[in-house]
Short mmCIF file of C-alpha atoms in Angstrom, two decimals:
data_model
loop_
_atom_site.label_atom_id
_atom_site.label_comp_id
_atom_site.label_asym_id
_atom_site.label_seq_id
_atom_site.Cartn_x
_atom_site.Cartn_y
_atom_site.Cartn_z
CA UNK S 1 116.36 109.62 79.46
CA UNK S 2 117.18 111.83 82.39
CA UNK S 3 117.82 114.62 79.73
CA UNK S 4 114.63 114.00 78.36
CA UNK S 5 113.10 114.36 81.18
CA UNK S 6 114.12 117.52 82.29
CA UNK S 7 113.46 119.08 78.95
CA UNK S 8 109.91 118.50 78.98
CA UNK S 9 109.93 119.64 82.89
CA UNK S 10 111.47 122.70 81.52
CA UNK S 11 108.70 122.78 78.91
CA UNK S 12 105.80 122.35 81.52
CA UNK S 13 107.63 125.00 83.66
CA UNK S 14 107.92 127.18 80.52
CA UNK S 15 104.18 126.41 79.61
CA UNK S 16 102.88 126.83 82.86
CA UNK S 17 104.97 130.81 83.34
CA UNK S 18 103.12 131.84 80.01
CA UNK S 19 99.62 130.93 81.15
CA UNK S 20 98.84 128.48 78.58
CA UNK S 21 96.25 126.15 79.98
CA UNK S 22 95.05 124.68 76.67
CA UNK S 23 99.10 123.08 76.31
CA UNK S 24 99.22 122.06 79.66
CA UNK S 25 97.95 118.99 79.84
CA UNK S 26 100.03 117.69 76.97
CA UNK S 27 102.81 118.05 78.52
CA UNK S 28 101.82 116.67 81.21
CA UNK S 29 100.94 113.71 79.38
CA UNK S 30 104.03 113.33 77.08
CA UNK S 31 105.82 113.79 80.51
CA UNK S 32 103.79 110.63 81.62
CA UNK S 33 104.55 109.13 78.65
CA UNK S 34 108.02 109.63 78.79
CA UNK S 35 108.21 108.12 82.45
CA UNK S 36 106.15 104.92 81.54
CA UNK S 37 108.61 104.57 77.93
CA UNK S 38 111.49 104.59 80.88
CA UNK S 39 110.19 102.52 82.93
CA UNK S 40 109.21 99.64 80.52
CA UNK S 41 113.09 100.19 78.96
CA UNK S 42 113.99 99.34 82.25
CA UNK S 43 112.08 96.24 82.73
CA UNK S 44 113.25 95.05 78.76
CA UNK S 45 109.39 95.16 78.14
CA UNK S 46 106.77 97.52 76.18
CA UNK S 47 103.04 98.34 77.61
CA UNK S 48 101.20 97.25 74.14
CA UNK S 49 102.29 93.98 75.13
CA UNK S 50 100.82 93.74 78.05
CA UNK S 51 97.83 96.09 77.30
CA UNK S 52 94.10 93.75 77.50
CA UNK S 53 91.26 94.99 75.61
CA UNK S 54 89.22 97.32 77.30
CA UNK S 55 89.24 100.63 78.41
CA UNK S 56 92.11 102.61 81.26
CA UNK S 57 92.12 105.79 82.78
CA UNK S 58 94.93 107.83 83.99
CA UNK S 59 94.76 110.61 86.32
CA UNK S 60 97.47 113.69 86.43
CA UNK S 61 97.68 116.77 88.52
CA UNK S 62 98.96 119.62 86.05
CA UNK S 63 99.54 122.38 89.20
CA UNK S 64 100.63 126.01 88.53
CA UNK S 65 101.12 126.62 92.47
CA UNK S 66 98.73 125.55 95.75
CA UNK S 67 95.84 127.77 94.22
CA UNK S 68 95.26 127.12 90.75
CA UNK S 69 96.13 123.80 88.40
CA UNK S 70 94.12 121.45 85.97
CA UNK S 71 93.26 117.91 86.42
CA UNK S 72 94.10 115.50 83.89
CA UNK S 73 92.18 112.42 82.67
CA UNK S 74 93.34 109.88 80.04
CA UNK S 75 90.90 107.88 78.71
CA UNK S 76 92.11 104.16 76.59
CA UNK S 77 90.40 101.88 74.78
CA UNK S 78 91.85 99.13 73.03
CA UNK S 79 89.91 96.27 71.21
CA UNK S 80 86.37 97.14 69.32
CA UNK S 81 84.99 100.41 68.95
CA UNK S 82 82.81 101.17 72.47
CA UNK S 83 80.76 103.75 74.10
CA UNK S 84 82.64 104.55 77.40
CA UNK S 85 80.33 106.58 80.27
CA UNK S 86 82.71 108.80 82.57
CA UNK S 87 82.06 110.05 86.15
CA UNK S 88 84.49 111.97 87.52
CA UNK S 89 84.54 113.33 91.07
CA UNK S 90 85.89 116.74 91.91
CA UNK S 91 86.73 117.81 96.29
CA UNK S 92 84.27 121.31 96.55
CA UNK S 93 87.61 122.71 97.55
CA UNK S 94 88.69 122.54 94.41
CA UNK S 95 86.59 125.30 92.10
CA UNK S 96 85.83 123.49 88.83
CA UNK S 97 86.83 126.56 85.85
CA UNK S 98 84.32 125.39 83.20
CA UNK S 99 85.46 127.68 80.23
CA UNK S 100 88.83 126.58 80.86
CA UNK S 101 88.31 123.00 80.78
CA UNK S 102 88.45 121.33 77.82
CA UNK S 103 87.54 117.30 76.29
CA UNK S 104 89.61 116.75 73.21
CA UNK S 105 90.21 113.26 71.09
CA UNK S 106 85.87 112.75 71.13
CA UNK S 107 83.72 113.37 68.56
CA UNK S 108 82.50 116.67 67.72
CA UNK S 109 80.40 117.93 70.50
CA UNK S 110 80.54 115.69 72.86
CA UNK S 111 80.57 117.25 76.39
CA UNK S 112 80.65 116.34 80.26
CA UNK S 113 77.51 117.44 82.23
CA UNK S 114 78.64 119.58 85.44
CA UNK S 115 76.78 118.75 88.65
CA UNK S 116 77.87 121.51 91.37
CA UNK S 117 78.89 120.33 94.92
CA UNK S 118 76.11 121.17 97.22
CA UNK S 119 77.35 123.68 100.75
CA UNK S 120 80.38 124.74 101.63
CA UNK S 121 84.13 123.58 100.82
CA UNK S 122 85.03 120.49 102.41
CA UNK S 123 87.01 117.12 101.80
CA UNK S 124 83.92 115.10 102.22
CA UNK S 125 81.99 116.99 99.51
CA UNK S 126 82.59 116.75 95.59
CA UNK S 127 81.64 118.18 92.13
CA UNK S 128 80.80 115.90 89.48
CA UNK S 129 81.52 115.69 85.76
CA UNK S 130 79.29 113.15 83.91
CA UNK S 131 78.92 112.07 80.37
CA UNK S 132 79.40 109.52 77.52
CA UNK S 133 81.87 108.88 75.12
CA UNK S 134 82.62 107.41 72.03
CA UNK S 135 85.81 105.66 71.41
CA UNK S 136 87.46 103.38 68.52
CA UNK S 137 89.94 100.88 68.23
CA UNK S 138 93.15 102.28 69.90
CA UNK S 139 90.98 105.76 70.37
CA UNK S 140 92.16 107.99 73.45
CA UNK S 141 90.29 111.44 74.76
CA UNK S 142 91.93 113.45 77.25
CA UNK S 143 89.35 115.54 80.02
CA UNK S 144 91.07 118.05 81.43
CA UNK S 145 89.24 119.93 84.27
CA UNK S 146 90.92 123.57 85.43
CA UNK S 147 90.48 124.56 89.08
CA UNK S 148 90.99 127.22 91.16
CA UNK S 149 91.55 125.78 95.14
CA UNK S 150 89.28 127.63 97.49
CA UNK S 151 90.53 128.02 101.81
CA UNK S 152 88.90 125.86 103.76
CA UNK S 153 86.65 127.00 106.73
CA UNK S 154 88.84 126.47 109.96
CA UNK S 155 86.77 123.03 110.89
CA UNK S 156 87.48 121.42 108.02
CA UNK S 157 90.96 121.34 107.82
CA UNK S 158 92.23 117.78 108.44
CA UNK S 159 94.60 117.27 111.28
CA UNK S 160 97.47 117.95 108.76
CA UNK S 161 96.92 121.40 106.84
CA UNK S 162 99.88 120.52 105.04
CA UNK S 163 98.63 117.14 103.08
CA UNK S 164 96.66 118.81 100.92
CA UNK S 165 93.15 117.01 99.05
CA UNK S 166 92.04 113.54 97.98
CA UNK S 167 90.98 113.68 94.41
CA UNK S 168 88.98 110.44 94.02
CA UNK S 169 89.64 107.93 91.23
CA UNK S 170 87.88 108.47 87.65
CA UNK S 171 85.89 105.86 87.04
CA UNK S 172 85.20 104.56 83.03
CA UNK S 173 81.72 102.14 83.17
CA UNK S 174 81.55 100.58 79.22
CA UNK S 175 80.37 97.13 77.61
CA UNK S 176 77.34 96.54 80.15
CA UNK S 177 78.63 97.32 83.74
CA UNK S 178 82.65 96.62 83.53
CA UNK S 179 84.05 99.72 85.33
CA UNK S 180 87.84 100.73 84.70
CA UNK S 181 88.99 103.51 87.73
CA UNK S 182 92.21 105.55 87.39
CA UNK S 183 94.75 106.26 90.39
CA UNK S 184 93.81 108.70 92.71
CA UNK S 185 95.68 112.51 93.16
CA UNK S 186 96.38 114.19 96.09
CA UNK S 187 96.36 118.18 95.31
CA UNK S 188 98.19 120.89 97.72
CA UNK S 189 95.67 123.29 98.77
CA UNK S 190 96.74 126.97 99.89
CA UNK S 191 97.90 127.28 103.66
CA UNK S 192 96.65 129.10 106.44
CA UNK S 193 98.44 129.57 109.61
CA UNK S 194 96.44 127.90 111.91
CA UNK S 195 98.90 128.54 114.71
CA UNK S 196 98.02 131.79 114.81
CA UNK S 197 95.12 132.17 117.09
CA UNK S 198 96.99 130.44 119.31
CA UNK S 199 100.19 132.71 119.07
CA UNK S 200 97.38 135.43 119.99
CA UNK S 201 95.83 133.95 122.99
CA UNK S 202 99.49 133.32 124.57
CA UNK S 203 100.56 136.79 123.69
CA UNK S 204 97.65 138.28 124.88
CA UNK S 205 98.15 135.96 128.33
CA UNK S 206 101.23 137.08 128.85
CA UNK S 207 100.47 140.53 128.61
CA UNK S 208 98.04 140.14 131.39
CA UNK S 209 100.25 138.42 133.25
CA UNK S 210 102.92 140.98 133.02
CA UNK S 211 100.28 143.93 134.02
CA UNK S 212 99.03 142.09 136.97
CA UNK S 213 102.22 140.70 138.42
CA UNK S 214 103.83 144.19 138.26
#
């Protein structure tokens, strides 16, 4: 399994160097895949057995580096066929790509209404994808949403630059009000050095301090 593993890490890596974004998030989800199949070997268990009918979503960061990556949704159902309605939340200071983001597994033509984040970048602000789908029995549609991270104006970096973003859970509403939500993400955002104006003030300090004690 380990082997495994690292092939399809090789694959993403190899995937990711050429610039294929359409690819990307299968692997990323066979990679998933792979780690649940593990897992459930582990445990001497499989996840159709415990699977209830209904609808799941899974969220997965595909990242190329801090600036750019894709998120990831996997949308479930099991049982009857159902009409599933998706909002998905996107941080501002992540820059939704719209002609690279792609919904495959729906129907033909089915598409996710874009609603723009409103002022600047920050952590507390968030784009929104909206829109229905239709899914049979055992039907799955993957939403995968390219970004490009945007810097941060200096007050609204969190007390740790380094932590990166909070992307909120997906949520999946279907058969009259029963929501499904996925994990949430946390995304690395590119870094600023925030030390630096004060590295300025004390080097500019001590240069007055030098002139007028001499």
């Amino acid at each position: 399994s380990k082997l495994a593993l690292a092939a399809v890490y090789a694959s993403l890596r190899a995937e990711v160097a050429n610039g294929t974004e359409a690819r990307t998030a299968t692997l990323v989800l066979k990679e998933a895949a792979l780690r649940g199949s593990v897992y459930y070997a582990a445990l001497g268990t499989a996840p159709s057995m415990n699977a209830p009918d209904g609808v799941t979503v899974e969220l997965h960061a595909a990242i190329r580096d801090r600036s750019r990556g894709a998120l990831v949704y996997l949308v479930k159902n099991r049982g009857r066929a159902r009409d599933v309605a998706l909002d998905l939340r996107v941080p501002s200071a992540l820059s939704p790509l719209l002609s690279e983001s792609t919904v495959d597994g729906a129907p033909l033509g089915t598409a996710l209404r874009f609603e723009a984040a409103v002022g600047a970048p920050s952590p507390s602000n968030a784009h929104r994808f909206v829109g229905d789908l239709h899914l049979g029995d055992g039907g799955e549609a993957v939403v995968s949403i390219a970004y490009r991270a945007a810097y941060l104006a200096f007050d609204d970096w969190p007390p740790d630059q380094y932590r990166g973003v909070d992307v909120p859970a997906g949520v999946a509403a279907y058969d009259g009000g029963t929501l499904a939500f996925s994990d949430a993400a946390l995304v690395q955002l590119p870094e600023v050095d925030l030390s630096m104006p004060f590295n300025v003030v004390t080097l500019q300090s001590t240069i007055i301090a030098l002139y007028v004690g001499t």
